[in-house]
Short mmCIF file of N, CA and C in Angstrom, two decimals:
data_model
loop_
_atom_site.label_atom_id
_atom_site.label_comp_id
_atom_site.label_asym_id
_atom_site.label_seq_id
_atom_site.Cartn_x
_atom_site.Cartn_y
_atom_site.Cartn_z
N UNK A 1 24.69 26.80 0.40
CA UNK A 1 24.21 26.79 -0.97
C UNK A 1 22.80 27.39 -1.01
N UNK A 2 22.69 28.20 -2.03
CA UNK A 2 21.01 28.64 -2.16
C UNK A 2 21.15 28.50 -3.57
N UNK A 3 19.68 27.40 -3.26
CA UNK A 3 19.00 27.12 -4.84
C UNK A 3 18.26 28.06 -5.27
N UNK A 4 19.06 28.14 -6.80
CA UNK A 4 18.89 29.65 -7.84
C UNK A 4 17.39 28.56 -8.91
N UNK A 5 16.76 29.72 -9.16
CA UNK A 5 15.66 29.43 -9.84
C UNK A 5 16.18 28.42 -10.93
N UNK A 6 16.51 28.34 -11.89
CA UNK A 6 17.47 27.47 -12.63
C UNK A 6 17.40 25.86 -11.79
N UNK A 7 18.32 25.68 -10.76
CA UNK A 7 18.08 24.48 -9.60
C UNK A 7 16.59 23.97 -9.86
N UNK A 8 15.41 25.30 -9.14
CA UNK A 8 14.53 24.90 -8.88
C UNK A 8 13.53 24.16 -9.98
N UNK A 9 14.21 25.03 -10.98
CA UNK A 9 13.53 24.18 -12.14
C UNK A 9 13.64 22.76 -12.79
N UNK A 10 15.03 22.54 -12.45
CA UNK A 10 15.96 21.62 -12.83
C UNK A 10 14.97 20.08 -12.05
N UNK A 11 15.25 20.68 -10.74
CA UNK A 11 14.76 19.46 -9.84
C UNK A 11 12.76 19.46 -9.83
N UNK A 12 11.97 19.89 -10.20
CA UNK A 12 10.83 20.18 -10.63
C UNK A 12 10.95 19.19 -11.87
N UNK A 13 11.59 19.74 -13.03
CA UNK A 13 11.62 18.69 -14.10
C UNK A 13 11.95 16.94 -13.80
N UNK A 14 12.62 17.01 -13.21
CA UNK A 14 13.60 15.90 -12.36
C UNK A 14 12.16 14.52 -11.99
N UNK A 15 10.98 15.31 -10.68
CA UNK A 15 10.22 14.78 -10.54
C UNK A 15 9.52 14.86 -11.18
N UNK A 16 9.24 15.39 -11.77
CA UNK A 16 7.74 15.37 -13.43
C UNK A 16 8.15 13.79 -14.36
N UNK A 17 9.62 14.09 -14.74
CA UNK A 17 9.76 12.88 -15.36
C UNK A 17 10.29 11.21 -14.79
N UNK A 18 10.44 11.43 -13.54
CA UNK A 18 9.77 10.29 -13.16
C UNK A 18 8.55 9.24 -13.38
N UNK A 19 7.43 10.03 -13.12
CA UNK A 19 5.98 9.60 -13.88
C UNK A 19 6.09 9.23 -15.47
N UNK A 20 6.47 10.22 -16.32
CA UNK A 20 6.88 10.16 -17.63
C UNK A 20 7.56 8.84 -18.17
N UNK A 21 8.50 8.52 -16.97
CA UNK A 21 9.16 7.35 -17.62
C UNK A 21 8.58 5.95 -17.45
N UNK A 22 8.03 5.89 -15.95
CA UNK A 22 7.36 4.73 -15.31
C UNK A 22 6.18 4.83 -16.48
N UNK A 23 5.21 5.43 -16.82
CA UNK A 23 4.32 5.17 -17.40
C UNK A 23 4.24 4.61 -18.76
N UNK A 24 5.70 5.16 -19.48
CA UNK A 24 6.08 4.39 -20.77
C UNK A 24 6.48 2.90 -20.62
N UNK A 25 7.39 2.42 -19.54
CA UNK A 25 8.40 1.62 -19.04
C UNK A 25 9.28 1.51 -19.32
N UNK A 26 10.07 3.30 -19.70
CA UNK A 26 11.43 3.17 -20.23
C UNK A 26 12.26 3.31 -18.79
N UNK A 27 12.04 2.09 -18.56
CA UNK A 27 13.14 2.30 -17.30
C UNK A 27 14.63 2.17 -17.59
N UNK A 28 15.20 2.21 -18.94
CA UNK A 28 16.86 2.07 -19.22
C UNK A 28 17.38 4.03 -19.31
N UNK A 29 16.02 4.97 -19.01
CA UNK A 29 16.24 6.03 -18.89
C UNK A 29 16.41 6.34 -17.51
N UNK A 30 15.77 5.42 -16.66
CA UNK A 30 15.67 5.80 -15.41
C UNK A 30 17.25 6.59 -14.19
N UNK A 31 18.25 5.96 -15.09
CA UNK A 31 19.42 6.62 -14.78
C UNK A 31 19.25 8.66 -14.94
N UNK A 32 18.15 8.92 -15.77
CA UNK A 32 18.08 10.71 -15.89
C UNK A 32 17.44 10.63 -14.61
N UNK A 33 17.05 10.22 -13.77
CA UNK A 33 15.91 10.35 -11.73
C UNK A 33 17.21 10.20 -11.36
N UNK A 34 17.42 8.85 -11.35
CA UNK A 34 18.02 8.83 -9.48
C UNK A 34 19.28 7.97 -10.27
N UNK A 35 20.18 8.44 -8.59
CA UNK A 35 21.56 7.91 -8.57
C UNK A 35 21.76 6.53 -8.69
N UNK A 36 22.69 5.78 -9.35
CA UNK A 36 22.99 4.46 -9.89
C UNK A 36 23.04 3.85 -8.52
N UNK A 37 23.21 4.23 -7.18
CA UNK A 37 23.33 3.52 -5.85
C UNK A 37 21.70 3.61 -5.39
N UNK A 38 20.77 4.28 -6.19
CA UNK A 38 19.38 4.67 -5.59
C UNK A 38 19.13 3.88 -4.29
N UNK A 39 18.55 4.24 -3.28
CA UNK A 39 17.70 3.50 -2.04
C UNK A 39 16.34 4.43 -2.51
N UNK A 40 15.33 3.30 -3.01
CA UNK A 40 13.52 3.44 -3.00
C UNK A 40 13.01 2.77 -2.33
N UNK A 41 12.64 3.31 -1.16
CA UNK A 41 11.61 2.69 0.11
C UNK A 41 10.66 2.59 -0.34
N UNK A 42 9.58 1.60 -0.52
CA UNK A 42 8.24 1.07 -0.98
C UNK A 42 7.87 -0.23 0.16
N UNK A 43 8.21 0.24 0.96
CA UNK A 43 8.01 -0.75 2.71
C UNK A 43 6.60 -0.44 2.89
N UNK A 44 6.04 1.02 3.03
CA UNK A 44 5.05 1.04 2.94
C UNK A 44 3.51 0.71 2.09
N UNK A 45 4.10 0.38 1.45
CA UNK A 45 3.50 -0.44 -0.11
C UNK A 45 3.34 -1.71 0.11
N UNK A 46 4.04 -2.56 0.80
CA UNK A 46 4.24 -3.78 0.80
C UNK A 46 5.39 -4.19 0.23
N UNK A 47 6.27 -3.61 0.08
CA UNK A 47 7.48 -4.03 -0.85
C UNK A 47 8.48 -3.93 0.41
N UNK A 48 9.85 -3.42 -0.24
CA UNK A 48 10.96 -3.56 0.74
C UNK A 48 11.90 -2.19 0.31
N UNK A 49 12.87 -1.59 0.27
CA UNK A 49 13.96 -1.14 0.10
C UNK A 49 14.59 -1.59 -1.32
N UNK A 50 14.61 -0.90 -2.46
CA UNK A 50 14.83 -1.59 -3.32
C UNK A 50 16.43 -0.52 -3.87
N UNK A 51 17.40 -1.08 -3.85
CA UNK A 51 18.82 -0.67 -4.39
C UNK A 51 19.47 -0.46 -5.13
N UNK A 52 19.24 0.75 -6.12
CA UNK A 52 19.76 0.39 -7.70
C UNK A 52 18.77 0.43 -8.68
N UNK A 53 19.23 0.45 -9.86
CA UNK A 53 18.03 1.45 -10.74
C UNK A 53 17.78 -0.39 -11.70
N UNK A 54 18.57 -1.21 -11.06
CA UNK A 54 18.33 -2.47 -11.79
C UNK A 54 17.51 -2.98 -10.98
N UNK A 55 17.30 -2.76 -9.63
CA UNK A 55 16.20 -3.36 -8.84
C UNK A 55 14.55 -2.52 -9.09
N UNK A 56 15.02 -1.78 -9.29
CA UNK A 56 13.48 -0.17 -9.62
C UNK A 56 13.05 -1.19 -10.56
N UNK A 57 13.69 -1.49 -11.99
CA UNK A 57 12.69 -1.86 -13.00
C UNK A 57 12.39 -3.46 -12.83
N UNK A 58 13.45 -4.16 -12.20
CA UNK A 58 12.59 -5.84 -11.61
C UNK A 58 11.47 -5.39 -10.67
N UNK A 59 11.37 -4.78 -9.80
CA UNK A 59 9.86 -4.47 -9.14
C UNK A 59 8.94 -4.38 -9.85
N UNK A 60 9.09 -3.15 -11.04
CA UNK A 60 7.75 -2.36 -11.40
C UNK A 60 7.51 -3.71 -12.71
N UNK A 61 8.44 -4.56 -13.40
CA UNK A 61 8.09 -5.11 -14.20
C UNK A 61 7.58 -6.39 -13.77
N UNK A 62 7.66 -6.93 -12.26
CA UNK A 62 7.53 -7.84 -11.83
C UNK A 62 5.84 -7.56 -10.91
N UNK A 63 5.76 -5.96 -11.14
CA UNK A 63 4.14 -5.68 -10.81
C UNK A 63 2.91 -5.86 -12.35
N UNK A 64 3.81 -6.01 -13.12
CA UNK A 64 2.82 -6.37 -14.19
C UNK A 64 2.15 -5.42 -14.57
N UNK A 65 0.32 -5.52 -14.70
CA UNK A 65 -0.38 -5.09 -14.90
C UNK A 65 -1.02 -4.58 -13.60
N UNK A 66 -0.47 -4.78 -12.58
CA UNK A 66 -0.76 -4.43 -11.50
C UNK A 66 -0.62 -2.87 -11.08
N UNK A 67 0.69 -2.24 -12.08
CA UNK A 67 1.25 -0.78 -12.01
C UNK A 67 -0.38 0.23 -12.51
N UNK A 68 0.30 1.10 -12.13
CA UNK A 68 -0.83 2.36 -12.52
C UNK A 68 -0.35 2.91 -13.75
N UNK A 69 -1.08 3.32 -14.49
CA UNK A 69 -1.21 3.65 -15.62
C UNK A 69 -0.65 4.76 -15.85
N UNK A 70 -0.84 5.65 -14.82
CA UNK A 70 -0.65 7.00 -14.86
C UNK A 70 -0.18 7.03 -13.22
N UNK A 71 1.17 8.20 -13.05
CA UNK A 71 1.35 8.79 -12.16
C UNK A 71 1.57 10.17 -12.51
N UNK A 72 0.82 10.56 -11.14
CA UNK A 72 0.92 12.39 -11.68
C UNK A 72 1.87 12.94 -9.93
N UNK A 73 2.70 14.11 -10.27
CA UNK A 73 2.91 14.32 -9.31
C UNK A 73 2.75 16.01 -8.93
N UNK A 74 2.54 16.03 -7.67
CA UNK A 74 1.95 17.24 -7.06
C UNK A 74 2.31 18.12 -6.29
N UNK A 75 2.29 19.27 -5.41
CA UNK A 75 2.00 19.74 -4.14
C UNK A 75 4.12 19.94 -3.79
N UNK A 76 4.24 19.76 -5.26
CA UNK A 76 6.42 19.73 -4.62
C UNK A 76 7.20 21.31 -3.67
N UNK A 77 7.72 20.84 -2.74
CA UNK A 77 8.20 21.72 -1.84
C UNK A 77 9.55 21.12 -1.65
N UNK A 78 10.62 22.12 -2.01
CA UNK A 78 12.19 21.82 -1.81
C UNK A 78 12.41 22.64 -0.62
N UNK A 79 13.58 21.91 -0.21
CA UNK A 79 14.22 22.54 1.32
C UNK A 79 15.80 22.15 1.24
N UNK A 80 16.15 23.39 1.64
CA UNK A 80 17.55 23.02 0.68
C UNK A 80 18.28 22.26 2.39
N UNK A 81 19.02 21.59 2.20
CA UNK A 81 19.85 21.08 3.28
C UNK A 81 21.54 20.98 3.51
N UNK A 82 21.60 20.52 4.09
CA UNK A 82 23.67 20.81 4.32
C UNK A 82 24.46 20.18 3.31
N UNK A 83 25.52 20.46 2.97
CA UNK A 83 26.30 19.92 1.93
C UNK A 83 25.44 19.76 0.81
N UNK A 84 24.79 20.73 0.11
CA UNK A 84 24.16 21.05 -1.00
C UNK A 84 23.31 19.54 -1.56
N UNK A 85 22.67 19.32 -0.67
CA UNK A 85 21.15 18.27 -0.61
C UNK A 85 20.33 19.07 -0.18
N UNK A 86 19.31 18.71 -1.33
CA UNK A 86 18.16 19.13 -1.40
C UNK A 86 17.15 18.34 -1.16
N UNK A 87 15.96 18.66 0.06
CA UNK A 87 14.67 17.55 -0.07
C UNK A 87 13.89 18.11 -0.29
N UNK A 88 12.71 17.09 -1.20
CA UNK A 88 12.07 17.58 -1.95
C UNK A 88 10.99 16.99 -1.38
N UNK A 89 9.92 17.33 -0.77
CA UNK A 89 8.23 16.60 -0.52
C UNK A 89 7.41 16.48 -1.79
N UNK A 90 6.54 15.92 -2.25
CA UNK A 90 5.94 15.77 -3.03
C UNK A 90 4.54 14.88 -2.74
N UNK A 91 3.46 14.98 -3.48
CA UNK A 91 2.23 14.52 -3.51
C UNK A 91 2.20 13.28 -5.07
N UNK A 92 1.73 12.28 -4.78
CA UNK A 92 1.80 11.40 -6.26
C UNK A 92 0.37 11.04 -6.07
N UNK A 93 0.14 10.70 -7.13
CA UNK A 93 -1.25 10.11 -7.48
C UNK A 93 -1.22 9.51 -8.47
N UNK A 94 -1.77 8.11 -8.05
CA UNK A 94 -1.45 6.89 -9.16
C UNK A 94 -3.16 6.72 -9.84
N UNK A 95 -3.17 6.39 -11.26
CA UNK A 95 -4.37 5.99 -11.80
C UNK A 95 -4.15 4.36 -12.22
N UNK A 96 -5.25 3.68 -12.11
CA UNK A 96 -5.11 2.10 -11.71
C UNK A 96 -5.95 2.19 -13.65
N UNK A 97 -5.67 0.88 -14.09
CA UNK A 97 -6.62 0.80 -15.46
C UNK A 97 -7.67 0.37 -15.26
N UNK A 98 -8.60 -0.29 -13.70
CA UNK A 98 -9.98 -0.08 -13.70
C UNK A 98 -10.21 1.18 -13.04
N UNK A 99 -9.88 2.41 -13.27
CA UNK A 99 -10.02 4.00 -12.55
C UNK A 99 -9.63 3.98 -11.47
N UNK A 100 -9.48 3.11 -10.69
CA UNK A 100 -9.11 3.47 -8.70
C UNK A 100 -7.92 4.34 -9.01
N UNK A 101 -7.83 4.90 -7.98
CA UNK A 101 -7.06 6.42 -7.86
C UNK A 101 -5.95 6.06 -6.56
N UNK A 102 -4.86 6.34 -6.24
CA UNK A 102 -4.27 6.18 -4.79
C UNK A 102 -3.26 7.34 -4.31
N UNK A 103 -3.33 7.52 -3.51
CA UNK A 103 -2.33 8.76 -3.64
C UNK A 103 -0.95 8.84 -2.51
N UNK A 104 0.11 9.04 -2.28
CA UNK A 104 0.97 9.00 -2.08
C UNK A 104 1.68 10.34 -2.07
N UNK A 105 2.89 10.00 -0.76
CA UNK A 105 3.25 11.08 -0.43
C UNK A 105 5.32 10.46 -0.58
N UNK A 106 5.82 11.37 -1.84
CA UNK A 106 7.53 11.23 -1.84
C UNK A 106 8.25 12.09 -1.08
N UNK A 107 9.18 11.39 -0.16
CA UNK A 107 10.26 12.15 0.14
C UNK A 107 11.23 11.99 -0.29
N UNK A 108 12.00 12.68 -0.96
CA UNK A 108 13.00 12.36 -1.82
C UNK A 108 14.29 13.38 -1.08
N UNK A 109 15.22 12.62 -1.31
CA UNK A 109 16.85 13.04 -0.99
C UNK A 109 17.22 13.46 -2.12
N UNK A 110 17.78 14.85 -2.84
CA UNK A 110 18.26 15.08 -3.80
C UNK A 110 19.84 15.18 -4.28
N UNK A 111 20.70 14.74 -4.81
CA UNK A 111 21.70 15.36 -4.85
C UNK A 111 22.71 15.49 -6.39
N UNK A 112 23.16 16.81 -6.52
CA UNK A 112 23.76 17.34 -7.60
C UNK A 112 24.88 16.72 -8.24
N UNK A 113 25.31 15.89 -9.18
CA UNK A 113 26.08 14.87 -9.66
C UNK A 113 26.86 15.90 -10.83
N UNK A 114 27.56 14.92 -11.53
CA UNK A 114 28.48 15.40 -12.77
C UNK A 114 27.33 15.08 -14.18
N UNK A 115 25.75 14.60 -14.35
CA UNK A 115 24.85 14.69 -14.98
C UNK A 115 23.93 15.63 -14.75
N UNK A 116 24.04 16.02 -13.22
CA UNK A 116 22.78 17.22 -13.04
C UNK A 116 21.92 16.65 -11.44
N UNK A 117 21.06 17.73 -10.94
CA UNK A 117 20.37 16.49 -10.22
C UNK A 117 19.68 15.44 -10.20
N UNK A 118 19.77 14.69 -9.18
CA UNK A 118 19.28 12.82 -8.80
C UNK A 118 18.86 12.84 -7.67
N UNK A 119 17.77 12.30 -7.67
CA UNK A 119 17.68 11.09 -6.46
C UNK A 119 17.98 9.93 -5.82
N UNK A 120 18.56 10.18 -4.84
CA UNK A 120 19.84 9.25 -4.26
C UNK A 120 18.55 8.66 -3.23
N UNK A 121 18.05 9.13 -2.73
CA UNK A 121 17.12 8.45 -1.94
C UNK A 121 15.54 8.66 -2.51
N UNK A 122 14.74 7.32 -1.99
CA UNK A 122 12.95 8.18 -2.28
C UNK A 122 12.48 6.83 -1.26
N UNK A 123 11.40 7.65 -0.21
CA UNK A 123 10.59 7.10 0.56
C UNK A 123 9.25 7.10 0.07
N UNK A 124 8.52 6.22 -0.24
CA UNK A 124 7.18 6.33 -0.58
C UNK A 124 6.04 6.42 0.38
N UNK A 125 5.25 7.04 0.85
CA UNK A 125 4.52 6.90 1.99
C UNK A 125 2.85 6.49 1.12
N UNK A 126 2.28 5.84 1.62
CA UNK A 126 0.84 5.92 0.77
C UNK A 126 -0.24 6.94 2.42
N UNK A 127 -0.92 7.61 1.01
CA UNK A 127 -1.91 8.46 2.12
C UNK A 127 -2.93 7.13 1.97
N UNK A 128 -3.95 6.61 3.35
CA UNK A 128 -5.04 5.62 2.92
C UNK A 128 -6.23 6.29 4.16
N UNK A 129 -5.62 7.15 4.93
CA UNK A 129 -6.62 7.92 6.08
C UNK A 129 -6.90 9.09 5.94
N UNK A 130 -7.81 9.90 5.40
CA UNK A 130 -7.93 11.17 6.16
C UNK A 130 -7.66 11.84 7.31
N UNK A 131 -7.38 13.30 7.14
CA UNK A 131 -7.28 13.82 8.43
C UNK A 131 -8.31 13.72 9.41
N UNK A 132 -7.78 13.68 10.54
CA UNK A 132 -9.04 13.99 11.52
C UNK A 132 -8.88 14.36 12.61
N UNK A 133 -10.03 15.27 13.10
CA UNK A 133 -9.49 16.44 14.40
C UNK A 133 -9.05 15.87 15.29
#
Protein backbone atom coordinates (compact mmCIF):
# COMPACT_ATOMS: atom_id res chain seq x y z
CA UNK A 1 0.00 0.00 0.00
CA UNK A 2 1.31 3.60 -0.59
CA UNK A 3 -0.30 6.37 1.21
CA UNK A 4 -1.77 8.85 -1.46
CA UNK A 5 -1.78 12.47 -0.27
CA UNK A 6 -5.57 12.27 0.42
CA UNK A 7 -4.50 9.28 3.32
CA UNK A 8 -1.98 11.68 4.43
CA UNK A 9 -4.29 14.22 5.02
CA UNK A 10 -6.94 12.14 6.31
CA UNK A 11 -4.69 10.77 9.15
CA UNK A 12 -3.08 14.42 9.93
CA UNK A 13 -6.74 15.52 10.50
CA UNK A 14 -7.31 12.29 12.50
CA UNK A 15 -4.53 13.54 15.09
CA UNK A 16 -5.36 17.30 15.13
CA UNK A 17 -8.75 16.30 16.34
CA UNK A 18 -7.89 14.36 19.00
CA UNK A 19 -6.76 17.53 21.01
CA UNK A 20 -10.00 19.21 19.64
CA UNK A 21 -12.10 16.78 21.30
CA UNK A 22 -10.25 16.16 24.71
CA UNK A 23 -10.21 19.84 25.21
CA UNK A 24 -14.03 20.31 24.77
CA UNK A 25 -14.78 16.83 26.61
CA UNK A 26 -16.74 15.59 23.85
CA UNK A 27 -15.58 12.32 24.38
CA UNK A 28 -19.07 10.56 22.87
CA UNK A 29 -17.16 11.79 19.56
CA UNK A 30 -14.19 10.10 20.47
CA UNK A 31 -15.32 7.05 18.33
CA UNK A 32 -14.13 9.72 14.99
CA UNK A 33 -9.86 8.82 16.74
CA UNK A 34 -9.67 5.50 17.60
CA UNK A 35 -11.05 2.02 17.18
CA UNK A 36 -13.99 0.88 19.58
CA UNK A 37 -11.29 -2.01 20.86
CA UNK A 38 -8.68 1.14 21.39
CA UNK A 39 -5.41 0.03 23.60
CA UNK A 40 -4.07 3.80 25.15
CA UNK A 41 -0.89 3.23 27.01
CA UNK A 42 -0.58 6.08 29.66
CA UNK A 43 1.84 3.62 31.91
CA UNK A 44 4.13 6.19 31.46
CA UNK A 45 2.01 8.84 33.00
CA UNK A 46 1.22 6.92 35.88
CA UNK A 47 -1.82 5.36 34.61
CA UNK A 48 -2.17 1.86 33.04
CA UNK A 49 -3.39 0.52 29.58
CA UNK A 50 -6.68 1.78 29.18
CA UNK A 51 -9.25 -0.43 26.64
CA UNK A 52 -11.99 1.07 24.85
CA UNK A 53 -13.17 4.47 24.14
CA UNK A 54 -15.47 3.92 27.44
CA UNK A 55 -12.35 3.59 29.49
CA UNK A 56 -10.51 6.90 27.55
CA UNK A 57 -13.35 9.11 28.93
CA UNK A 58 -13.55 7.40 32.78
CA UNK A 59 -9.74 8.36 32.95
CA UNK A 60 -9.75 11.83 31.54
CA UNK A 61 -13.07 12.58 33.52
CA UNK A 62 -11.83 10.94 36.55
CA UNK A 63 -8.57 13.45 36.06
CA UNK A 64 -10.80 16.31 36.73
CA UNK A 65 -9.30 19.49 36.72
CA UNK A 66 -6.19 17.92 36.74
CA UNK A 67 -6.38 17.56 32.56
CA UNK A 68 -4.67 20.21 30.45
CA UNK A 69 -6.50 22.66 29.00
CA UNK A 70 -5.04 22.58 25.83
CA UNK A 71 -3.32 19.87 23.79
CA UNK A 72 -1.51 20.77 20.75
CA UNK A 73 0.01 18.31 18.55
CA UNK A 74 3.27 18.40 16.57
CA UNK A 75 6.40 17.23 14.67
CA UNK A 76 3.77 14.12 12.89
CA UNK A 77 5.74 11.58 10.77
CA UNK A 78 3.77 8.52 9.11
CA UNK A 79 5.46 5.28 8.10
CA UNK A 80 3.42 3.21 6.27
CA UNK A 81 3.65 -0.56 7.49
CA UNK A 82 2.44 -4.17 6.38
CA UNK A 83 -1.09 -4.99 5.84
CA UNK A 84 -1.94 -1.32 5.25
CA UNK A 85 -1.04 0.09 9.00
CA UNK A 86 0.15 3.06 9.29
CA UNK A 87 2.44 4.56 12.27
CA UNK A 88 2.29 7.68 13.01
CA UNK A 89 5.04 9.54 15.59
CA UNK A 90 3.94 12.60 16.90
CA UNK A 91 5.02 15.42 19.43
CA UNK A 92 2.01 16.64 22.05
CA UNK A 93 2.15 19.40 24.25
CA UNK A 94 -0.17 19.77 27.03
CA UNK A 95 -1.08 23.37 28.63
CA UNK A 96 -1.94 22.95 32.47
CA UNK A 97 -4.58 26.02 33.73
CA UNK A 98 -1.78 27.35 36.09
CA UNK A 99 0.53 27.67 32.54
CA UNK A 100 2.94 24.56 33.21
CA UNK A 101 3.56 23.19 29.83
CA UNK A 102 4.49 19.17 29.38
CA UNK A 103 5.29 17.61 26.43
CA UNK A 104 4.92 14.21 25.13
CA UNK A 105 5.78 11.98 22.58
CA UNK A 106 2.53 9.58 20.58
CA UNK A 107 3.02 6.52 18.94
CA UNK A 108 0.15 5.63 17.41
CA UNK A 109 -0.92 2.36 15.40
CA UNK A 110 -3.18 3.43 12.60
CA UNK A 111 -5.66 1.49 10.85
CA UNK A 112 -8.21 2.02 7.87
CA UNK A 113 -11.87 0.87 8.92
CA UNK A 114 -15.37 1.00 7.08
CA UNK A 115 -15.51 4.94 8.84
CA UNK A 116 -12.06 5.98 7.62
CA UNK A 117 -8.85 5.98 9.61
CA UNK A 118 -8.42 5.09 13.57
CA UNK A 119 -6.34 4.50 16.09
CA UNK A 120 -6.31 1.09 17.22
CA UNK A 121 -3.36 1.61 19.33
CA UNK A 122 -1.60 4.95 21.17
CA UNK A 123 1.48 4.81 23.46
CA UNK A 124 2.05 7.91 25.33
CA UNK A 125 5.64 8.57 26.22
CA UNK A 126 6.21 11.87 28.37
CA UNK A 127 9.53 13.79 27.33
CA UNK A 128 10.79 15.04 31.25
CA UNK A 129 14.89 14.92 30.21
CA UNK A 130 16.71 16.66 27.77
CA UNK A 131 19.08 15.45 25.42
CA UNK A 132 22.47 14.99 26.38
CA UNK A 133 25.81 14.22 24.71
Amino acid sequence: MTLTLEDRIAITDLLNRHGHLSDTGDFERMHEVFTADVDYDVSDLGGEVLTGLSRIQEAALALGEANPVAHHVTNIVLTEEADGVVRALSKGIGINADGTCGSVTYDDTIVRGEQGWRIRRRTVRARRVPLTP
